PDB file of C-alpha atoms in Angstrom:
ATOM      1  CA  MET K   1       0.024   0.124   0.146  1.00 93.00           C
ATOM      2  CA  LYS K   2       1.062   3.560  -0.632  1.00 97.00           C
ATOM      3  CA  ILE K   3       0.804   6.375   1.612  1.00 98.00           C
ATOM      4  CA  SER K   4      -0.578   9.957   0.558  1.00 98.00           C
ATOM      5  CA  LEU K   5       0.036  13.597   2.068  1.00 98.00           C
ATOM      6  CA  ALA K   6      -3.176  15.627   1.234  1.00 98.00           C
ATOM      7  CA  ALA K   7      -2.863  19.418   0.986  1.00 98.00           C
ATOM      8  CA  VAL K   8      -2.490  21.391   4.162  1.00 98.00           C
ATOM      9  CA  PRO K   9      -5.968  22.482   4.721  1.00 97.00           C
ATOM     10  CA  TYR K  10      -4.701  25.333   6.879  1.00 97.00           C
ATOM     11  CA  PHE K  11      -3.267  28.760   6.244  1.00 97.00           C
ATOM     12  CA  TRP K  12       0.435  28.777   7.199  1.00 97.00           C
ATOM     13  CA  THR K  13       3.069  31.406   6.194  1.00 96.00           C
ATOM     14  CA  LYS K  14       5.647  30.841   3.569  1.00 97.00           C
ATOM     15  CA  ASP K  15       8.240  29.509   5.494  1.00 97.00           C
ATOM     16  CA  VAL K  16       6.482  26.954   7.772  1.00 97.00           C
ATOM     17  CA  TYR K  17       5.555  25.538   4.290  1.00 98.00           C
ATOM     18  CA  GLN K  18       8.880  25.439   2.813  1.00 97.00           C
ATOM     19  CA  ASN K  19      10.315  23.883   6.007  1.00 98.00           C
ATOM     20  CA  PHE K  20       7.324  21.339   6.447  1.00 98.00           C
ATOM     21  CA  TYR K  21       7.764  20.009   2.551  1.00 98.00           C
ATOM     22  CA  GLN K  22      11.592  19.939   2.978  1.00 98.00           C
ATOM     23  CA  GLN K  23      11.143  17.468   5.805  1.00 98.00           C
ATOM     24  CA  VAL K  24       8.289  15.516   3.716  1.00 98.00           C
ATOM     25  CA  ALA K  25      10.820  15.046   1.068  1.00 98.00           C
ATOM     26  CA  GLN K  26      12.993  13.160   3.518  1.00 97.00           C
ATOM     27  CA  SER K  27       9.635  11.083   4.645  1.00 98.00           C
ATOM     28  CA  PRO K  28       8.387   7.579   3.619  1.00 97.00           C
ATOM     29  CA  VAL K  29       5.250   9.093   2.325  1.00 98.00           C
ATOM     30  CA  ASP K  30       4.555   8.100  -1.924  1.00 98.00           C
ATOM     31  CA  ILE K  31       2.292  10.870  -2.623  1.00 98.00           C
ATOM     32  CA  VAL K  32       2.041  14.539  -1.776  1.00 98.00           C
ATOM     33  CA  TYR K  33      -0.925  16.733  -2.568  1.00 98.00           C
ATOM     34  CA  LEU K  34       0.059  20.558  -2.757  1.00 98.00           C
ATOM     35  CA  GLY K  35      -1.968  23.755  -3.093  1.00 97.00           C
ATOM     36  CA  GLU K  36      -4.760  25.677  -1.749  1.00 96.00           C
ATOM     37  CA  THR K  37      -8.043  24.122  -1.497  1.00 96.00           C
ATOM     38  CA  VAL K  38      -9.984  26.252   0.670  1.00 95.00           C
ATOM     39  CA  CYS K  39      -9.704  29.843   0.404  1.00 94.00           C
ATOM     40  CA  SER K  40      -8.003  31.810  -2.647  1.00 92.00           C
ATOM     41  CA  LYS K  41      -7.252  34.992  -0.199  1.00 92.00           C
ATOM     42  CA  ARG K  42      -4.683  32.787   1.520  1.00 93.00           C
ATOM     43  CA  ARG K  43      -1.823  34.075  -0.812  1.00 90.00           C
ATOM     44  CA  SER K  44       1.229  33.505   1.109  1.00 94.00           C
ATOM     45  CA  MET K  45       2.142  31.027  -1.449  1.00 96.00           C
ATOM     46  CA  LYS K  46       1.765  31.708  -5.255  1.00 95.00           C
ATOM     47  CA  LEU K  47       1.608  28.944  -7.839  1.00 94.00           C
ATOM     48  CA  GLN K  48       5.070  29.173  -8.711  1.00 95.00           C
ATOM     49  CA  ASP K  49       6.207  28.385  -5.378  1.00 97.00           C
ATOM     50  CA  TRP K  50       4.051  25.357  -5.322  1.00 97.00           C
ATOM     51  CA  LEU K  51       5.545  24.318  -8.243  1.00 96.00           C
ATOM     52  CA  ASP K  52       9.203  25.006  -6.791  1.00 97.00           C
ATOM     53  CA  ILE K  53       7.882  22.681  -3.925  1.00 98.00           C
ATOM     54  CA  ALA K  54       6.684  20.121  -6.518  1.00 98.00           C
ATOM     55  CA  ASP K  55       9.842  19.883  -8.324  1.00 97.00           C
ATOM     56  CA  LEU K  56      11.588  19.020  -4.996  1.00 98.00           C
ATOM     57  CA  LEU K  57       9.423  16.524  -4.040  1.00 98.00           C
ATOM     58  CA  LYS K  58       9.760  14.847  -7.298  1.00 98.00           C
ATOM     59  CA  ALA K  59      13.642  14.676  -7.168  1.00 98.00           C
ATOM     60  CA  ALA K  60      12.975  13.039  -4.091  1.00 98.00           C
ATOM     61  CA  GLY K  61      10.816  10.327  -5.337  1.00 98.00           C
ATOM     62  CA  LYS K  62       7.278  11.556  -4.393  1.00 98.00           C
ATOM     63  CA  GLN K  63       4.478  11.435  -6.906  1.00 98.00           C
ATOM     64  CA  VAL K  64       2.717  14.933  -6.579  1.00 98.00           C
ATOM     65  CA  VAL K  65      -0.551  16.137  -7.197  1.00 98.00           C
ATOM     66  CA  LEU K  66      -1.583  19.733  -7.637  1.00 97.00           C
ATOM     67  CA  SER K  67      -4.587  20.420  -5.672  1.00 97.00           C
ATOM     68  CA  THR K  68      -7.624  22.735  -6.719  1.00 95.00           C
ATOM     69  CA  MET K  69     -10.130  24.991  -5.009  1.00 94.00           C
ATOM     70  CA  THR K  70     -13.202  23.656  -3.379  1.00 94.00           C
ATOM     71  CA  LEU K  71     -15.457  26.345  -3.881  1.00 90.00           C
ATOM     72  CA  LEU K  72     -14.993  28.560  -6.774  1.00 90.00           C
ATOM     73  CA  GLU K  73     -16.416  31.762  -6.272  1.00 88.00           C
ATOM     74  CA  ALA K  74     -14.718  34.396  -8.877  1.00 89.00           C
ATOM     75  CA  ASP K  75     -13.397  34.869 -12.562  1.00 91.00           C
ATOM     76  CA  SER K  76      -9.885  34.976 -10.749  1.00 91.00           C
ATOM     77  CA  GLU K  77     -10.141  31.635  -9.176  1.00 92.00           C
ATOM     78  CA  LEU K  78     -11.292  30.040 -12.224  1.00 92.00           C
ATOM     79  CA  LYS K  79      -8.161  31.342 -14.011  1.00 92.00           C
ATOM     80  CA  TYR K  80      -5.945  30.258 -11.404  1.00 93.00           C
ATOM     81  CA  LEU K  81      -7.618  27.103 -11.763  1.00 92.00           C
ATOM     82  CA  SER K  82      -6.843  26.879 -15.325  1.00 91.00           C
ATOM     83  CA  ASN K  83      -3.532  27.739 -14.952  1.00 91.00           C
ATOM     84  CA  ILE K  84      -2.916  24.229 -12.583  1.00 92.00           C
ATOM     85  CA  ALA K  85      -5.183  22.063 -14.935  1.00 85.00           C
ATOM     86  CA  ARG K  86      -3.446  23.470 -18.148  1.00 84.00           C
ATOM     87  CA  GLN K  87       0.138  22.140 -17.319  1.00 86.00           C
ATOM     88  CA  GLN K  88       1.288  18.748 -18.108  1.00 87.00           C
ATOM     89  CA  ASP K  89       3.813  17.824 -15.741  1.00 92.00           C
ATOM     90  CA  TYR K  90       1.782  17.151 -12.654  1.00 94.00           C
ATOM     91  CA  LEU K  91      -1.506  15.224 -11.915  1.00 95.00           C
ATOM     92  CA  ILE K  92      -4.426  17.670 -10.680  1.00 95.00           C
ATOM     93  CA  GLU K  93      -6.834  16.923  -7.676  1.00 97.00           C
ATOM     94  CA  ALA K  94     -10.238  17.968  -8.984  1.00 96.00           C
ATOM     95  CA  ASN K  95     -12.210  19.599  -5.901  1.00 95.00           C
ATOM     96  CA  ASP K  96     -14.931  21.058  -8.060  1.00 93.00           C
ATOM     97  CA  MET K  97     -16.417  20.045 -10.932  1.00 93.00           C
ATOM     98  CA  ALA K  98     -15.300  22.841 -12.947  1.00 92.00           C
ATOM     99  CA  ALA K  99     -11.850  21.405 -12.269  1.00 93.00           C
ATOM    100  CA  VAL K 100     -13.279  18.081 -13.962  1.00 94.00           C
ATOM    101  CA  GLN K 101     -14.217  19.855 -17.018  1.00 93.00           C
ATOM    102  CA  VAL K 102     -10.915  22.002 -17.267  1.00 91.00           C
ATOM    103  CA  ALA K 103      -8.795  19.033 -16.655  1.00 91.00           C
ATOM    104  CA  GLN K 104     -11.200  17.040 -19.548  1.00 91.00           C
ATOM    105  CA  ASN K 105     -10.914  20.211 -21.963  1.00 91.00           C
ATOM    106  CA  HIS K 106      -6.880  20.016 -21.846  1.00 89.00           C
ATOM    107  CA  ALA K 107      -6.894  15.885 -22.188  1.00 89.00           C
ATOM    108  CA  ASN K 108      -5.409  15.811 -18.530  1.00 90.00           C
ATOM    109  CA  ALA K 109      -6.460  12.672 -16.015  1.00 93.00           C
ATOM    110  CA  PHE K 110      -7.026  13.687 -12.413  1.00 96.00           C
ATOM    111  CA  VAL K 111      -7.829  12.743  -9.343  1.00 97.00           C
ATOM    112  CA  ALA K 112     -11.543  13.181  -7.754  1.00 97.00           C
ATOM    113  CA  GLY K 113     -11.018  14.810  -4.513  1.00 95.00           C
ATOM    114  CA  THR K 114     -13.358  13.929  -1.312  1.00 91.00           C
ATOM    115  CA  ALA K 115     -15.175  16.958  -2.117  1.00 92.00           C
ATOM    116  CA  ILE K 116     -16.311  15.491  -5.468  1.00 93.00           C
ATOM    117  CA  ASN K 117     -19.516  13.596  -4.155  1.00 89.00           C
ATOM    118  CA  LEU K 118     -19.174  10.064  -5.875  1.00 93.00           C
ATOM    119  CA  TYR K 119     -21.761   7.590  -4.263  1.00 94.00           C
ATOM    120  CA  ASN K 120     -22.439   5.263  -6.801  1.00 95.00           C
ATOM    121  CA  ASN K 121     -21.058   3.402  -9.805  1.00 96.00           C
ATOM    122  CA  ARG K 122     -22.981   5.063 -12.305  1.00 96.00           C
ATOM    123  CA  ALA K 123     -21.307   8.288 -11.069  1.00 96.00           C
ATOM    124  CA  LEU K 124     -17.939   6.248 -11.059  1.00 96.00           C
ATOM    125  CA  SER K 125     -18.359   5.591 -14.786  1.00 96.00           C
ATOM    126  CA  LEU K 126     -19.263   9.153 -15.783  1.00 96.00           C
ATOM    127  CA  LEU K 127     -16.198  10.512 -13.851  1.00 96.00           C
ATOM    128  CA  HIS K 128     -14.015   7.642 -15.242  1.00 97.00           C
ATOM    129  CA  LYS K 129     -14.849   8.724 -18.992  1.00 95.00           C
ATOM    130  CA  THR K 130     -13.923  12.295 -18.510  1.00 95.00           C
ATOM    131  CA  GLY K 131     -10.287  11.230 -17.033  1.00 95.00           C
ATOM    132  CA  MET K 132     -10.676  10.291 -13.802  1.00 97.00           C
ATOM    133  CA  GLN K 133      -7.757   8.202 -12.692  1.00 96.00           C
ATOM    134  CA  ARG K 134      -7.891   7.863  -8.694  1.00 98.00           C
ATOM    135  CA  TRP K 135     -10.666   8.282  -6.391  1.00 97.00           C
ATOM    136  CA  CYS K 136     -10.381  10.012  -3.081  1.00 97.00           C
ATOM    137  CA  ILE K 137     -13.232   8.326  -1.159  1.00 97.00           C
ATOM    138  CA  PRO K 138     -15.541  10.648   0.732  1.00 95.00           C
ATOM    139  CA  VAL K 139     -14.908   9.911   4.487  1.00 94.00           C
ATOM    140  CA  GLU K 140     -18.692   9.025   5.322  1.00 94.00           C
ATOM    141  CA  LEU K 141     -18.562   5.936   3.102  1.00 95.00           C
ATOM    142  CA  GLY K 142     -17.876   3.088   5.480  1.00 95.00           C
ATOM    143  CA  GLN K 143     -16.511  -0.535   4.276  1.00 94.00           C
ATOM    144  CA  GLN K 144     -19.824  -2.025   3.712  1.00 94.00           C
ATOM    145  CA  ASP K 145     -21.233   1.142   1.783  1.00 94.00           C
ATOM    146  CA  LEU K 146     -18.068   0.709  -0.530  1.00 95.00           C
ATOM    147  CA  GLN K 147     -18.080  -3.213  -1.044  1.00 93.00           C
ATOM    148  CA  PRO K 148     -19.891  -2.646  -4.338  1.00 93.00           C
ATOM    149  CA  MET K 149     -18.125   0.232  -5.364  1.00 96.00           C
ATOM    150  CA  ILE K 150     -14.707  -0.915  -5.096  1.00 95.00           C
ATOM    151  CA  ALA K 151     -15.066  -3.781  -6.997  1.00 94.00           C
ATOM    152  CA  TYR K 152     -16.262  -1.639  -9.775  1.00 96.00           C
ATOM    153  CA  ALA K 153     -13.948   0.868  -9.642  1.00 96.00           C
ATOM    154  CA  ARG K 154     -10.820  -1.848  -9.783  1.00 94.00           C
ATOM    155  CA  SER K 155     -12.663  -3.232 -12.828  1.00 96.00           C
ATOM    156  CA  LEU K 156     -11.966   0.396 -14.422  1.00 96.00           C
ATOM    157  CA  GLU K 157      -8.724   0.610 -12.930  1.00 96.00           C
ATOM    158  CA  ILE K 158      -9.336   3.246 -10.638  1.00 97.00           C
ATOM    159  CA  GLU K 159      -6.974   3.826  -8.182  1.00 97.00           C
ATOM    160  CA  LEU K 160      -8.882   3.958  -4.497  1.00 98.00           C
ATOM    161  CA  GLU K 161      -7.455   6.209  -1.572  1.00 98.00           C
ATOM    162  CA  TYR K 162      -9.129   6.697   1.663  1.00 98.00           C
ATOM    163  CA  GLN K 163      -8.673   9.010   4.783  1.00 98.00           C
ATOM    164  CA  VAL K 164      -6.699   7.229   7.630  1.00 97.00           C
ATOM    165  CA  PHE K 165      -5.534  10.149   9.615  1.00 97.00           C
ATOM    166  CA  GLY K 166      -6.666  13.823   9.931  1.00 97.00           C
ATOM    167  CA  ARG K 167      -9.638  15.829  10.476  1.00 97.00           C
ATOM    168  CA  MET K 168     -12.561  15.234   8.288  1.00 96.00           C
ATOM    169  CA  PRO K 169     -13.864  17.576   5.760  1.00 95.00           C
ATOM    170  CA  LEU K 170     -17.666  17.822   6.353  1.00 93.00           C
ATOM    171  CA  ALA K 171     -18.762  20.756   4.616  1.00 93.00           C
ATOM    172  CA  TYR K 172     -18.093  24.185   3.024  1.00 93.00           C
ATOM    173  CA  SER K 173     -19.986  27.509   3.022  1.00 92.00           C
ATOM    174  CA  ALA K 174     -19.528  30.905   1.113  1.00 90.00           C
ATOM    175  CA  ARG K 175     -19.396  32.330   4.386  1.00 91.00           C
ATOM    176  CA  CYS K 176     -16.201  32.629   6.274  1.00 94.00           C
ATOM    177  CA  PHE K 177     -17.028  31.466   9.538  1.00 92.00           C
ATOM    178  CA  THR K 178     -13.420  32.345  10.979  1.00 95.00           C
ATOM    179  CA  ALA K 179     -14.083  36.104   9.868  1.00 95.00           C
ATOM    180  CA  ARG K 180     -17.465  35.731  11.384  1.00 94.00           C
ATOM    181  CA  HIS K 181     -16.377  34.614  14.643  1.00 93.00           C
ATOM    182  CA  HIS K 182     -14.079  37.966  14.788  1.00 95.00           C
ATOM    183  CA  GLN K 183     -17.085  40.085  13.663  1.00 94.00           C
ATOM    184  CA  LEU K 184     -15.492  40.662  10.477  1.00 95.00           C
ATOM    185  CA  PRO K 185     -17.004  40.838   6.912  1.00 92.00           C
ATOM    186  CA  LYS K 186     -15.418  37.947   4.742  1.00 91.00           C
ATOM    187  CA  ASP K 187     -14.008  40.671   2.163  1.00 89.00           C
ATOM    188  CA  ASP K 188     -11.968  42.195   5.105  1.00 92.00           C
ATOM    189  CA  CYS K 189     -11.293  39.167   7.274  1.00 93.00           C
ATOM    190  CA  GLN K 190      -7.770  40.323   7.860  1.00 93.00           C
ATOM    191  CA  LEU K 191      -6.318  36.830   7.192  1.00 93.00           C
ATOM    192  CA  LYS K 192      -7.454  35.768  10.745  1.00 94.00           C
ATOM    193  CA  CYS K 193      -7.025  32.079   9.420  1.00 95.00           C
ATOM    194  CA  LEU K 194      -3.134  32.841  10.382  1.00 94.00           C
ATOM    195  CA  ASP K 195      -3.747  32.834  13.902  1.00 94.00           C
ATOM    196  CA  TYR K 196      -4.904  29.223  14.065  1.00 94.00           C
ATOM    197  CA  GLU K 197      -2.535  26.619  13.018  1.00 94.00           C
ATOM    198  CA  GLN K 198      -5.291  24.232  12.902  1.00 95.00           C
ATOM    199  CA  GLY K 199      -8.574  25.976  12.482  1.00 94.00           C
ATOM    200  CA  LEU K 200     -10.726  27.109  15.655  1.00 95.00           C
ATOM    201  CA  LEU K 201     -12.418  24.345  17.692  1.00 94.00           C
ATOM    202  CA  VAL K 202     -15.913  24.772  18.224  1.00 93.00           C
ATOM    203  CA  LYS K 203     -17.443  22.908  21.431  1.00 91.00           C
ATOM    204  CA  THR K 204     -21.094  22.187  22.492  1.00 89.00           C
ATOM    205  CA  GLN K 205     -22.774  24.027  25.424  1.00 90.00           C
ATOM    206  CA  GLU K 206     -22.222  21.336  26.909  1.00 92.00           C
ATOM    207  CA  GLY K 207     -18.289  21.447  26.604  1.00 87.00           C
ATOM    208  CA  ASP K 208     -17.871  18.895  23.998  1.00 88.00           C
ATOM    209  CA  SER K 209     -15.981  19.200  20.806  1.00 88.00           C
ATOM    210  CA  PHE K 210     -17.890  19.408  18.162  1.00 89.00           C
ATOM    211  CA  ALA K 211     -16.439  21.026  14.975  1.00 94.00           C
ATOM    212  CA  GLN K 212     -13.259  22.825  13.627  1.00 95.00           C
ATOM    213  CA  ILE K 213     -13.831  25.875  11.997  1.00 95.00           C
ATOM    214  CA  ASN K 214     -11.245  26.493   9.212  1.00 95.00           C
ATOM    215  CA  GLY K 215     -12.318  29.599   6.715  1.00 94.00           C
ATOM    216  CA  ILE K 216     -15.098  28.686   5.115  1.00 94.00           C
ATOM    217  CA  GLN K 217     -14.415  24.867   5.709  1.00 95.00           C
ATOM    218  CA  THR K 218     -15.839  22.832   8.345  1.00 95.00           C
ATOM    219  CA  GLN K 219     -14.073  19.894   9.673  1.00 96.00           C
ATOM    220  CA  SER K 220     -14.417  17.397  12.515  1.00 96.00           C
ATOM    221  CA  ALA K 221     -13.131  18.511  15.680  1.00 95.00           C
ATOM    222  CA  ARG K 222     -11.982  14.889  16.381  1.00 95.00           C
ATOM    223  CA  VAL K 223      -9.393  13.057  14.203  1.00 96.00           C
ATOM    224  CA  SER K 224     -10.015  10.338  12.132  1.00 96.00           C
ATOM    225  CA  ASN K 225      -7.781   7.711  13.085  1.00 96.00           C
ATOM    226  CA  LEU K 226      -7.721   4.246  11.102  1.00 96.00           C
ATOM    227  CA  LEU K 227      -3.937   3.467  11.410  1.00 95.00           C
ATOM    228  CA  ASP K 228      -4.342   0.476  13.475  1.00 92.00           C
ATOM    229  CA  ARG K 229      -6.944  -0.626  11.032  1.00 95.00           C
ATOM    230  CA  TRP K 230      -4.913  -0.247   8.103  1.00 95.00           C
ATOM    231  CA  GLN K 231      -4.998  -4.114   7.170  1.00 95.00           C
ATOM    232  CA  GLU K 232      -9.092  -3.795   7.045  1.00 95.00           C
ATOM    233  CA  LEU K 233      -8.558  -1.112   4.492  1.00 96.00           C
ATOM    234  CA  ALA K 234      -6.171  -3.297   2.503  1.00 96.00           C
ATOM    235  CA  ASP K 235      -8.343  -6.236   2.477  1.00 96.00           C
ATOM    236  CA  ALA K 236     -11.373  -4.240   1.189  1.00 95.00           C
ATOM    237  CA  GLY K 237      -9.359  -2.905  -1.833  1.00 96.00           C
ATOM    238  CA  ILE K 238      -7.694   0.252  -0.829  1.00 97.00           C
ATOM    239  CA  ASP K 239      -4.723   1.083  -2.767  1.00 97.00           C
ATOM    240  CA  ILE K 240      -3.677   4.419  -0.855  1.00 98.00           C
ATOM    241  CA  LEU K 241      -3.630   5.413   2.731  1.00 98.00           C
ATOM    242  CA  ARG K 242      -4.389   9.510   3.097  1.00 98.00           C
ATOM    243  CA  ILE K 243      -3.118  11.540   5.910  1.00 98.00           C
ATOM    244  CA  VAL K 244      -4.391  14.941   6.302  1.00 98.00           C
ATOM    245  CA  PRO K 245      -2.170  17.340   7.971  1.00 98.00           C
ATOM    246  CA  LEU K 246      -2.181  18.694  11.539  1.00 97.00           C
ATOM    247  CA  SER K 247       0.681  20.572  12.787  1.00 96.00           C
ATOM    248  CA  PRO K 248       3.770  20.066  10.769  1.00 97.00           C
ATOM    249  CA  ALA K 249       5.554  18.195  13.630  1.00 95.00           C
ATOM    250  CA  HIS K 250       2.609  15.839  14.309  1.00 96.00           C
ATOM    251  CA  THR K 251       2.038  15.468  10.498  1.00 97.00           C
ATOM    252  CA  LEU K 252       5.323  14.029  10.195  1.00 97.00           C
ATOM    253  CA  GLN K 253       5.181  11.629  13.492  1.00 95.00           C
ATOM    254  CA  VAL K 254       1.884  10.244  11.674  1.00 96.00           C
ATOM    255  CA  ILE K 255       3.695   9.363   8.265  1.00 97.00           C
ATOM    256  CA  GLN K 256       6.316   7.697  10.000  1.00 95.00           C
ATOM    257  CA  GLN K 257       4.538   5.759  12.194  1.00 94.00           C
ATOM    258  CA  LEU K 258       2.296   4.196   9.414  1.00 95.00           C
ATOM    259  CA  ALA K 259       5.112   3.591   7.374  1.00 96.00           C
ATOM    260  CA  GLU K 260       6.920   1.461   9.855  1.00 94.00           C
ATOM    261  CA  MET K 261       3.322  -0.127  10.727  1.00 94.00           C
ATOM    262  CA  LEU K 262       3.103  -1.188   7.005  1.00 95.00           C
ATOM    263  CA  GLN K 263       6.767  -2.219   7.061  1.00 93.00           C
ATOM    264  CA  GLN K 264       6.519  -4.414   9.871  1.00 91.00           C
ATOM    265  CA  GLY K 265       2.923  -5.669   9.024  1.00 89.00           C
ATOM    266  CA  SER K 266       1.907  -4.498  12.686  1.00 82.00           C
ATOM    267  CA  GLU K 267      -1.124  -2.731  13.969  1.00 76.00           C
ATOM    268  CA  ASP K 268       0.299  -0.687  16.983  1.00 73.00           C
ATOM    269  CA  GLU K 269      -1.964   2.094  18.996  1.00 70.00           C
ATOM    270  CA  LEU K 270      -0.741   5.381  17.823  1.00 74.00           C
ATOM    271  CA  SER K 271       1.765   7.074  19.927  1.00 72.00           C
ATOM    272  CA  ALA K 272       1.016   8.363  23.504  1.00 74.00           C
ATOM    273  CA  GLU K 273       2.286  11.957  22.456  1.00 77.00           C
ATOM    274  CA  LEU K 274      -0.022  12.253  19.865  1.00 85.00           C
ATOM    275  CA  SER K 275      -3.300  10.507  21.822  1.00 84.00           C
ATOM    276  CA  THR K 276      -2.841  13.412  24.175  1.00 86.00           C
ATOM    277  CA  HIS K 277      -3.024  16.063  21.640  1.00 89.00           C
ATOM    278  CA  TYR K 278      -6.198  14.796  19.697  1.00 93.00           C
ATOM    279  CA  GLU K 279      -9.572  12.706  20.251  1.00 93.00           C
ATOM    280  CA  PHE K 280      -9.946  10.518  17.737  1.00 95.00           C
ATOM    281  CA  CYS K 281     -12.907   9.064  15.842  1.00 95.00           C
ATOM    282  CA  ASN K 282     -13.464   6.000  13.314  1.00 95.00           C
ATOM    283  CA  GLY K 283     -17.076   5.351  13.162  1.00 95.00           C
ATOM    284  CA  TYR K 284     -17.967   6.357   9.496  1.00 95.00           C
ATOM    285  CA  TRP K 285     -15.467   3.359   8.195  1.00 96.00           C
ATOM    286  CA  LEU K 286     -17.378   0.818  10.847  1.00 95.00           C
ATOM    287  CA  GLN K 287     -20.981   1.822   9.573  1.00 94.00           C
ATOM    288  CA  GLN K 288     -21.343   3.741  12.861  1.00 94.00           C
ATOM    289  CA  GLU K 289     -21.911   7.051  14.008  1.00 91.00           C
ATOM    290  CA  GLY K 290     -18.869   8.894  12.643  1.00 90.00           C
ATOM    291  CA  MET K 291     -17.763  11.044  15.488  1.00 90.00           C
ATOM    292  CA  LYS K 292     -17.272   7.835  17.904  1.00 93.00           C
ATOM    293  CA  TYR K 293     -14.209   5.801  18.242  1.00 93.00           C
ATOM    294  CA  PHE K 294     -14.490   2.402  18.466  1.00 92.00           C
ATOM    295  CA  SER K 295     -11.479   0.211  19.836  1.00 86.00           C
ATOM    296  CA  GLY K 296     -11.167  -3.646  18.474  1.00 75.00           C
ATOM    297  CA  ASP K 297     -15.140  -4.896  18.310  1.00 68.00           C
ATOM    298  CA  VAL K 298     -17.293  -2.223  16.996  1.00 68.00           C
ATOM    299  CA  GLN K 299     -19.974  -3.154  19.782  1.00 53.00           C
ATOM    300  CA  THR K 300     -17.351  -1.857  22.223  1.00 40.00           C
ATOM    301  CA  ALA K 301     -17.246   2.197  22.279  1.00 41.00           C
ATOM    302  CA  VAL K 302     -14.683   4.404  23.927  1.00 41.00           C
TER     303      VAL K 302
END
């Protein structure tokens, strides 16, 4: 099985991005997704900066995929998308149907990101005809949901990628919730996302972790953790295990631990250090409530 690293969903400075990916280049990850997927106002990195990092990663033996925006709202964003989809050096990740169309117009293959809502074989067939090479499966589809779709996707020789670690992408909105939290208009957000390395935690009135606000994106507050179930995913037919970045240091730790588990054929628990920083969930994969975490038998909730 291969390990992939999704595009960073948060807003970091250029120095942080560059330092992070220099370390990723030395890590055992196989596939790296690069680019801004949440908000076009996050301009610490220009397209050429991403391409420079892509060249660095390619030289280190990584497959690089250029990710595109999830919610397009302006002509400038379509132009930026076209610049990505038009280039021929790297595969692209389509996170909006506009990206699918632009890629098809330029005869480019693409990866269907989790924001492309594929839930049946007819949709798989349609996207495959337009150039889909790999399918990043939506996080809410569990192993039983996927059985008939995995078999069909494999018959089409579509690669299958499933998130095994990181906060789950739940929703996107034209409104910026980070700006709203600070009582700022979206057009004058003052780039408040820079203040939150991993987004802004939202709790219920009872004090339970509920969601993570990341600009226009809503993520799960709990971190999806299927590292110790990688063998189940392999048996189900998943080809690529996807890690969604958290902090730079913690992300690199997760990559290393997963690589060791695959190499040794083990299913160890996550390191105690990471377990103290995050609450975990794995319910969706087990056909249970997504926000819950089950250890061992799915009947035993933690």
